[in-house]
Structures are given as structure tokens and as C-alpha cells.
Amino acid sequence: MGSLVKSYFASQKNLAPDKIFHLTVAPCYDRKMEALREDYYTELFDCRDIDCVLTSGEVMQIMEQRNVSVKEVEESSLENVFGGTTCQFVRHEGTSSDGYLAHVFRHAAKELFSMEVQEITYKTIKNKDFQEVCLEKDGETVLRFAAAYGFRNIQNMVLKLRKGKFHYHFVEVLACPGGCLNGKGQAQSVDGKPERAELQEMEALFTQVPVQSPESNPHIQELYTSWLEGAESQKSRETLHTKYVSAPSSTARVDMKW
Ligand code: SF4
């Protein structure tokens, strides 16, 4: 999103990227480190894709310090950074922060096996944060995907990978058990623990947001054709794709046994 704000949105507004201050509200503190990655920097304008990251909990703190309540803030409509006059708040399929698995699974089933998947069935393997989704064709399992959330499940996954005993085509990995709604930057109770009731309320609210796939979102399709020169173009890769870079040892957890 940061690269789109500083490229597409800047061009729409006839602004140089360094004339835009991009603030992101995120569910965790890790996003602050992520925003500092080298590939999120444009040398030409000496500017970052994201200038500041605040967690949702920090936004709450600022509001509390200033005695501002959400109930008192005047509602305003969302601005559509992709052009057009209207903007609807939509989400991808799935709960919380997941959804990549479902999207990639459907796409792979269609492209590789000419199968249209309507309903995705998750099978709980060890706990609700480790689930499996399989595609069968002619009695044979042709796709095997997994969702592994939380460090306990990720650690088990890495150990099994090292032993060559983790046989999945795709794994959706999220650091927080339960996903981003349970992120450490989210609202917490006074004793610092995530409030279970609050979390359930957030999950319920999240499910009420309408689902829209990228393929059926006209603004995203327009963005691909008018700005990114197609989904497979060099520009798309440079703008939207990233790659794994190992963290410097100073930021890695030395007490963690993988
Ligand atoms: S799963 Fe947790 S660590 Fe990962 S992006 Fe979401 S809130 Fe941040």
C-alpha cells in the first residue's frame, strides 16, 4: 500500500512523493520495523513508502490523552485513493488477517486443475491455529495447504521442515495466535492482556464487513490496467512484490530455539 500511496496516489494528486506524509495504523509494533526495510525507500526522492506507523492501541492512547472519544468524532466518508467518487470498506475472504490461503487456493485450483472451489473447508489439525485445506481430484490429494498461526505452531512447522516432514504446497503463517485482531498493538485490557470479550466483539464486527475479491473490485482492476501495466508486469513486481531478507542478528531473538 505504501508504494501505491507514494507512486499512484502521488501522481493522481500531482504531488512529488516526498510531499505526502503517509501514516499507517497497524495492529502490531512489528509494522514499525517493517516500514524501515530498505526496499521501502525511494532514493530519488529520499523518501520512505511509509513515514510513520502507529498501532491502534497508540491511537487510543493519543485520543485518551486529548480527551477525545470516538463517539464524539464526526463521521466522514472514506476517500478513495484509487480514484472514483465512492469508497466502500471491504475485506477479503476469511477471518481476522488471513485470506491469502483462501485466495491462492482458489486460484491454484482453477489454474492448475481447472476446478472452481466454492466453499473452502478447514480441517483443524492440532489446535484452532493450525489448520489444513486440501483439494482432491479423482480420489487423489492434489493440493495441500496449511494455516499456521502463533509462534508455537510456527516453531513446530520449522522443526518439521528441517526434518523433511512438513509436506504442504503453501503455508499461511501469522505470528499472532488468532491473527491480526489479536496483535499486540491492539486494544488491551488494563492489566495488559487482550480482552477475550473485546476480541470476540472485534471478530464479530469484522465478519460483518462485506467480502470482495480483488478480481471483482473494479478499482483494483483499473489500477492494474492503467497504472501497473498488468498483473505480471515489471512495474507490478517492483511496486507490489517483496522478498525475504534475513533480519540482522542484532534484531533476531537470541533466546529462540529453532
Ligand atoms: S499476525 Fe500479528 S505480528 Fe503478524 S501482522 Fe498481524 S498483528 Fe502483526
GROMACS .gro file of C-alpha atoms and ligand atoms in nm:
model
  266
    1MET     CA    1   0.000   0.000   0.000
    2GLY     CA    2   0.284   0.238   0.088
    3SER     CA    3   0.437   0.212  -0.259
    4LEU     CA    4   0.095   0.280  -0.418
    5VAL     CA    5   0.041   0.586  -0.198
    6LYS     CA    6   0.379   0.730  -0.291
    7SER     CA    7   0.351   0.645  -0.661
    8TYR     CA    8  -0.007   0.613  -0.790
    9PHE     CA    9  -0.179   0.837  -0.536
   10ALA     CA   10   0.101   1.098  -0.563
   11SER     CA   11   0.062   1.111  -0.941
   12GLN     CA   12  -0.318   1.139  -0.910
   13LYS     CA   13  -0.271   1.442  -0.685
   14ASN     CA   14   0.017   1.588  -0.892
   15LEU     CA   15   0.246   1.571  -0.592
   16ALA     CA   16   0.605   1.460  -0.551
   17PRO     CA   17   0.617   1.153  -0.318
   18ASP     CA   18   0.814   1.345  -0.056
   19LYS     CA   19   0.527   1.595  -0.028
   20ILE     CA   20   0.300   1.324   0.111
   21PHE     CA   21   0.318   1.212   0.473
   22HIS     CA   22   0.192   0.857   0.490
   23LEU     CA   23   0.078   0.741   0.832
   24THR     CA   24  -0.031   0.381   0.875
   25VAL     CA   25  -0.236   0.244   1.162
   26ALA     CA   26  -0.134  -0.115   1.230
   27PRO     CA   27  -0.230  -0.395   1.471
   28CYS     CA   28   0.127  -0.461   1.587
   29TYR     CA   29   0.462  -0.298   1.663
   30ASP     CA   30   0.637  -0.519   1.406
   31ARG     CA   31   0.497  -0.297   1.133
   32LYS     CA   32   0.720  -0.018   1.260
   33MET     CA   33   1.027  -0.228   1.184
   34GLU     CA   34   0.881  -0.347   0.857
   35ALA     CA   35   0.838   0.015   0.741
   36LEU     CA   36   1.214   0.062   0.781
   37ARG     CA   37   1.302  -0.207   0.527
   38GLU     CA   38   1.545  -0.089   0.260
   39ASP     CA   39   1.315  -0.180  -0.027
   40TYR     CA   40   1.050   0.061   0.110
   41TYR     CA   41   1.273   0.359   0.034
   42THR     CA   42   1.295   0.568  -0.285
   43GLU     CA   43   1.640   0.717  -0.328
   44LEU     CA   44   1.535   0.965  -0.599
   45PHE     CA   45   1.302   1.148  -0.362
   46ASP     CA   46   1.484   1.050  -0.043
   47CYS     CA   47   1.154   0.931   0.099
   48ARG     CA   48   1.002   0.622   0.256
   49ASP     CA   49   0.682   0.449   0.142
   50ILE     CA   50   0.551   0.477   0.498
   51ASP     CA   51   0.656   0.775   0.707
   52CYS     CA   52   0.505   0.673   1.039
   53VAL     CA   53   0.337   0.367   1.190
   54LEU     CA   54   0.107   0.393   1.488
   55THR     CA   55  -0.061   0.094   1.643
   56SER     CA   56  -0.435   0.108   1.701
   57GLY     CA   57  -0.359   0.099   2.076
   58GLU     CA   58  -0.136   0.406   2.036
   59VAL     CA   59  -0.416   0.588   1.853
   60MET     CA   60  -0.640   0.509   2.151
   61GLN     CA   61  -0.376   0.644   2.391
   62ILE     CA   62  -0.345   0.971   2.195
   63MET     CA   63  -0.722   1.009   2.197
   64GLU     CA   64  -0.739   0.942   2.570
   65GLN     CA   65  -0.461   1.195   2.639
   66ARG     CA   66  -0.660   1.454   2.446
   67ASN     CA   67  -0.994   1.355   2.596
   68VAL     CA   68  -1.134   1.263   2.256
   69SER     CA   69  -1.394   0.989   2.235
   70VAL     CA   70  -1.477   0.802   1.914
   71LYS     CA   71  -1.845   0.867   1.986
   72GLU     CA   72  -1.785   1.244   1.970
   73VAL     CA   73  -1.587   1.242   1.645
   74GLU     CA   74  -1.785   1.347   1.343
   75GLU     CA   75  -1.820   1.073   1.085
   76SER     CA   76  -1.678   1.139   0.740
   77SER     CA   77  -1.681   0.927   0.428
   78LEU     CA   78  -1.377   0.730   0.316
   79GLU     CA   79  -1.163   0.886   0.047
   80ASN     CA   80  -1.098   0.659  -0.245
   81VAL     CA   81  -0.723   0.671  -0.311
   82PHE     CA   82  -0.769   0.456  -0.621
   83GLY     CA   83  -0.989   0.714  -0.792
   84GLY     CA   84  -1.366   0.729  -0.832
   85THR     CA   85  -1.602   0.912  -0.602
   86THR     CA   86  -1.733   0.635  -0.379
   87CYS     CA   87  -1.537   0.410  -0.150
   88GLN     CA   88  -1.671   0.105   0.025
   89PHE     CA   89  -1.497  -0.059   0.318
   90VAL     CA   90  -1.447  -0.421   0.214
   91ARG     CA   91  -1.238  -0.715   0.327
   92HIS     CA   92  -1.100  -1.033   0.179
   93GLU     CA   93  -1.246  -1.373   0.250
   94GLY     CA   94  -1.153  -1.536   0.580
   95THR     CA   95  -1.141  -1.407   0.933
   96SER     CA   96  -0.903  -1.167   1.103
   97SER     CA   97  -0.588  -1.120   0.895
   98ASP     CA   98  -0.587  -1.440   0.695
   99GLY     CA   99  -0.732  -1.471   0.348
  100TYR     CA  100  -0.421  -1.530   0.139
  101LEU     CA  101  -0.461  -1.904   0.177
  102ALA     CA  102  -0.819  -1.895   0.051
  103HIS     CA  103  -0.729  -1.671  -0.241
  104VAL     CA  104  -0.421  -1.867  -0.351
  105PHE     CA  105  -0.605  -2.198  -0.302
  106ARG     CA  106  -0.893  -2.098  -0.529
  107HIS     CA  107  -0.656  -1.956  -0.789
  108ALA     CA  108  -0.431  -2.264  -0.787
  109ALA     CA  109  -0.729  -2.499  -0.813
  110LYS     CA  110  -0.857  -2.311  -1.115
  111GLU     CA  111  -0.526  -2.255  -1.294
  112LEU     CA  112  -0.364  -2.591  -1.224
  113PHE     CA  113  -0.663  -2.829  -1.213
  114SER     CA  114  -0.947  -2.635  -1.385
  115MET     CA  115  -1.156  -2.668  -1.067
  116GLU     CA  116  -1.383  -2.395  -0.927
  117VAL     CA  117  -1.377  -2.408  -0.547
  118GLN     CA  118  -1.691  -2.265  -0.388
  119GLU     CA  119  -1.658  -2.350  -0.022
  120ILE     CA  120  -1.320  -2.382   0.150
  121THR     CA  121  -1.320  -2.640   0.427
  122TYR     CA  122  -1.061  -2.601   0.702
  123LYS     CA  123  -0.964  -2.908   0.898
  124THR     CA  124  -0.824  -2.846   1.246
  125ILE     CA  125  -0.506  -3.047   1.292
  126LYS     CA  126  -0.360  -2.980   1.638
  127ASN     CA  127  -0.539  -2.670   1.754
  128LYS     CA  128  -0.759  -2.398   1.604
  129ASP     CA  129  -0.445  -2.209   1.494
  130PHE     CA  130  -0.313  -2.496   1.286
  131GLN     CA  131  -0.547  -2.593   1.007
  132GLU     CA  132  -0.528  -2.773   0.677
  133VAL     CA  133  -0.709  -2.732   0.346
  134CYS     CA  134  -0.685  -2.997   0.075
  135LEU     CA  135  -0.805  -3.028  -0.283
  136GLU     CA  136  -0.891  -3.371  -0.414
  137LYS     CA  137  -0.917  -3.473  -0.776
  138ASP     CA  138  -1.001  -3.825  -0.892
  139GLY     CA  139  -0.953  -3.953  -0.537
  140GLU     CA  140  -0.607  -3.804  -0.509
  141THR     CA  141  -0.497  -3.508  -0.296
  142VAL     CA  142  -0.352  -3.260  -0.544
  143LEU     CA  143  -0.322  -2.952  -0.323
  144ARG     CA  144  -0.236  -2.943   0.045
  145PHE     CA  145  -0.232  -2.603   0.215
  146ALA     CA  146  -0.191  -2.513   0.582
  147ALA     CA  147  -0.251  -2.215   0.809
  148ALA     CA  148  -0.006  -2.189   1.100
  149TYR     CA  149  -0.066  -1.907   1.346
  150GLY     CA  150   0.126  -1.819   1.660
  151PHE     CA  151   0.488  -1.896   1.747
  152ARG     CA  152   0.416  -2.238   1.893
  153ASN     CA  153   0.274  -2.360   1.562
  154ILE     CA  154   0.538  -2.179   1.356
  155GLN     CA  155   0.814  -2.332   1.564
  156ASN     CA  156   0.668  -2.682   1.518
  157MET     CA  157   0.641  -2.616   1.147
  158VAL     CA  158   1.007  -2.509   1.118
  159LEU     CA  159   1.123  -2.813   1.315
  160LYS     CA  160   0.925  -3.044   1.088
  161LEU     CA  161   1.052  -2.863   0.777
  162ARG     CA  162   1.408  -2.923   0.891
  163LYS     CA  163   1.333  -3.291   0.930
  164GLY     CA  164   1.168  -3.301   0.587
  165LYS     CA  165   0.835  -3.397   0.744
  166PHE     CA  166   0.622  -3.097   0.653
  167HIS     CA  167   0.456  -3.166   0.322
  168TYR     CA  168   0.247  -2.867   0.220
  169HIS     CA  169   0.239  -2.675  -0.107
  170PHE     CA  170   0.161  -2.346   0.068
  171VAL     CA  171   0.155  -2.231   0.430
  172GLU     CA  172  -0.007  -1.912   0.553
  173VAL     CA  173   0.200  -1.801   0.851
  174LEU     CA  174   0.089  -1.539   1.102
  175ALA     CA  175   0.288  -1.458   1.414
  176CYS     CA  176  -0.013  -1.391   1.638
  177PRO     CA  177  -0.244  -1.672   1.752
  178GLY     CA  178  -0.583  -1.587   1.608
  179GLY     CA  179  -0.435  -1.339   1.357
  180CYS     CA  180  -0.404  -0.961   1.345
  181LEU     CA  181  -0.711  -0.885   1.556
  182ASN     CA  182  -0.509  -1.037   1.837
  183GLY     CA  183  -0.199  -0.828   1.752
  184LYS     CA  184  -0.001  -0.685   2.039
  185GLY     CA  185  -0.067  -0.330   1.923
  186GLN     CA  186  -0.441  -0.372   1.951
  187ALA     CA  187  -0.658  -0.253   2.236
  188GLN     CA  188  -0.577  -0.433   2.558
  189SER     CA  189  -0.734  -0.455   2.898
  190VAL     CA  190  -0.597  -0.252   3.191
  191ASP     CA  191  -0.377  -0.542   3.304
  192GLY     CA  192  -0.216  -0.557   2.958
  193LYS     CA  193  -0.386  -0.879   2.846
  194PRO     CA  194  -0.604  -0.888   2.535
  195GLU     CA  195  -0.964  -0.882   2.644
  196ARG     CA  196  -1.133  -1.202   2.524
  197ALA     CA  197  -1.474  -1.041   2.504
  198GLU     CA  198  -1.329  -0.747   2.310
  199LEU     CA  199  -1.156  -0.983   2.073
  200GLN     CA  200  -1.479  -1.174   2.010
  201GLU     CA  201  -1.656  -0.845   1.952
  202MET     CA  202  -1.390  -0.738   1.701
  203GLU     CA  203  -1.416  -1.074   1.522
  204ALA     CA  204  -1.793  -1.039   1.503
  205LEU     CA  205  -1.765  -0.684   1.364
  206PHE     CA  206  -1.502  -0.794   1.115
  207THR     CA  207  -1.727  -1.065   0.975
  208GLN     CA  208  -1.995  -0.803   0.908
  209VAL     CA  209  -1.768  -0.616   0.664
  210PRO     CA  210  -1.865  -0.716   0.309
  211VAL     CA  211  -1.627  -0.954   0.130
  212GLN     CA  212  -1.491  -0.860  -0.208
  213SER     CA  213  -1.227  -1.047  -0.404
  214PRO     CA  214  -0.958  -0.844  -0.585
  215GLU     CA  215  -1.086  -0.986  -0.916
  216SER     CA  216  -1.432  -0.835  -0.864
  217ASN     CA  217  -1.307  -0.500  -0.733
  218PRO     CA  218  -1.325  -0.256  -1.027
  219HIS     CA  219  -1.079  -0.011  -0.868
  220ILE     CA  220  -0.813  -0.279  -0.833
  221GLN     CA  221  -0.867  -0.399  -1.188
  222GLU     CA  222  -0.842  -0.041  -1.312
  223LEU     CA  223  -0.523   0.006  -1.114
  224TYR     CA  224  -0.368  -0.299  -1.279
  225THR     CA  225  -0.456  -0.184  -1.630
  226SER     CA  226  -0.399   0.191  -1.603
  227TRP     CA  227  -0.101   0.212  -1.367
  228LEU     CA  228   0.067  -0.123  -1.312
  229GLU     CA  229   0.069  -0.234  -1.678
  230GLY     CA  230  -0.084  -0.572  -1.595
  231ALA     CA  231  -0.059  -0.820  -1.309
  232GLU     CA  232   0.260  -0.983  -1.440
  233SER     CA  233   0.444  -0.666  -1.547
  234GLN     CA  234   0.780  -0.549  -1.422
  235LYS     CA  235   0.609  -0.243  -1.272
  236SER     CA  236   0.368  -0.465  -1.076
  237ARG     CA  237   0.659  -0.665  -0.938
  238GLU     CA  238   0.855  -0.356  -0.841
  239THR     CA  239   0.553  -0.189  -0.680
  240LEU     CA  240   0.376  -0.477  -0.510
  241HIS     CA  241   0.621  -0.760  -0.456
  242THR     CA  242   0.881  -0.803  -0.188
  243LYS     CA  243   1.117  -1.081  -0.094
  244TYR     CA  244   1.260  -1.244   0.212
  245VAL     CA  245   1.555  -1.065   0.368
  246SER     CA  246   1.710  -1.214   0.679
  247ALA     CA  247   1.699  -0.985   0.980
  248PRO     CA  248   2.033  -0.857   1.114
  249SER     CA  249   2.146  -1.065   1.411
  250SER     CA  250   2.103  -0.762   1.640
  251THR     CA  251   1.726  -0.777   1.585
  252ALA     CA  252   1.691  -1.157   1.597
  253ARG     CA  253   1.576  -1.321   1.921
  254VAL     CA  254   1.885  -1.497   2.055
  255ASP     CA  255   1.688  -1.695   2.312
  256MET     CA  256   1.466  -1.856   2.050
  257LYS     CA  257   1.549  -2.218   1.965
  258TRP     CA  258   1.452  -2.312   1.609
  259SF4     S1  259  -0.022  -1.159   1.275
  259SF4    FE1  260   0.045  -1.034   1.448
  259SF4     S2  261   0.262  -0.986   1.402
  259SF4    FE2  262   0.167  -1.057   1.210
  259SF4     S3  263   0.100  -0.870   1.108
  259SF4    FE3  264  -0.076  -0.949   1.227
  259SF4     S4  265  -0.063  -0.843   1.422
  259SF4    FE4  266   0.136  -0.818   1.324
   0.00000   0.00000   0.00000
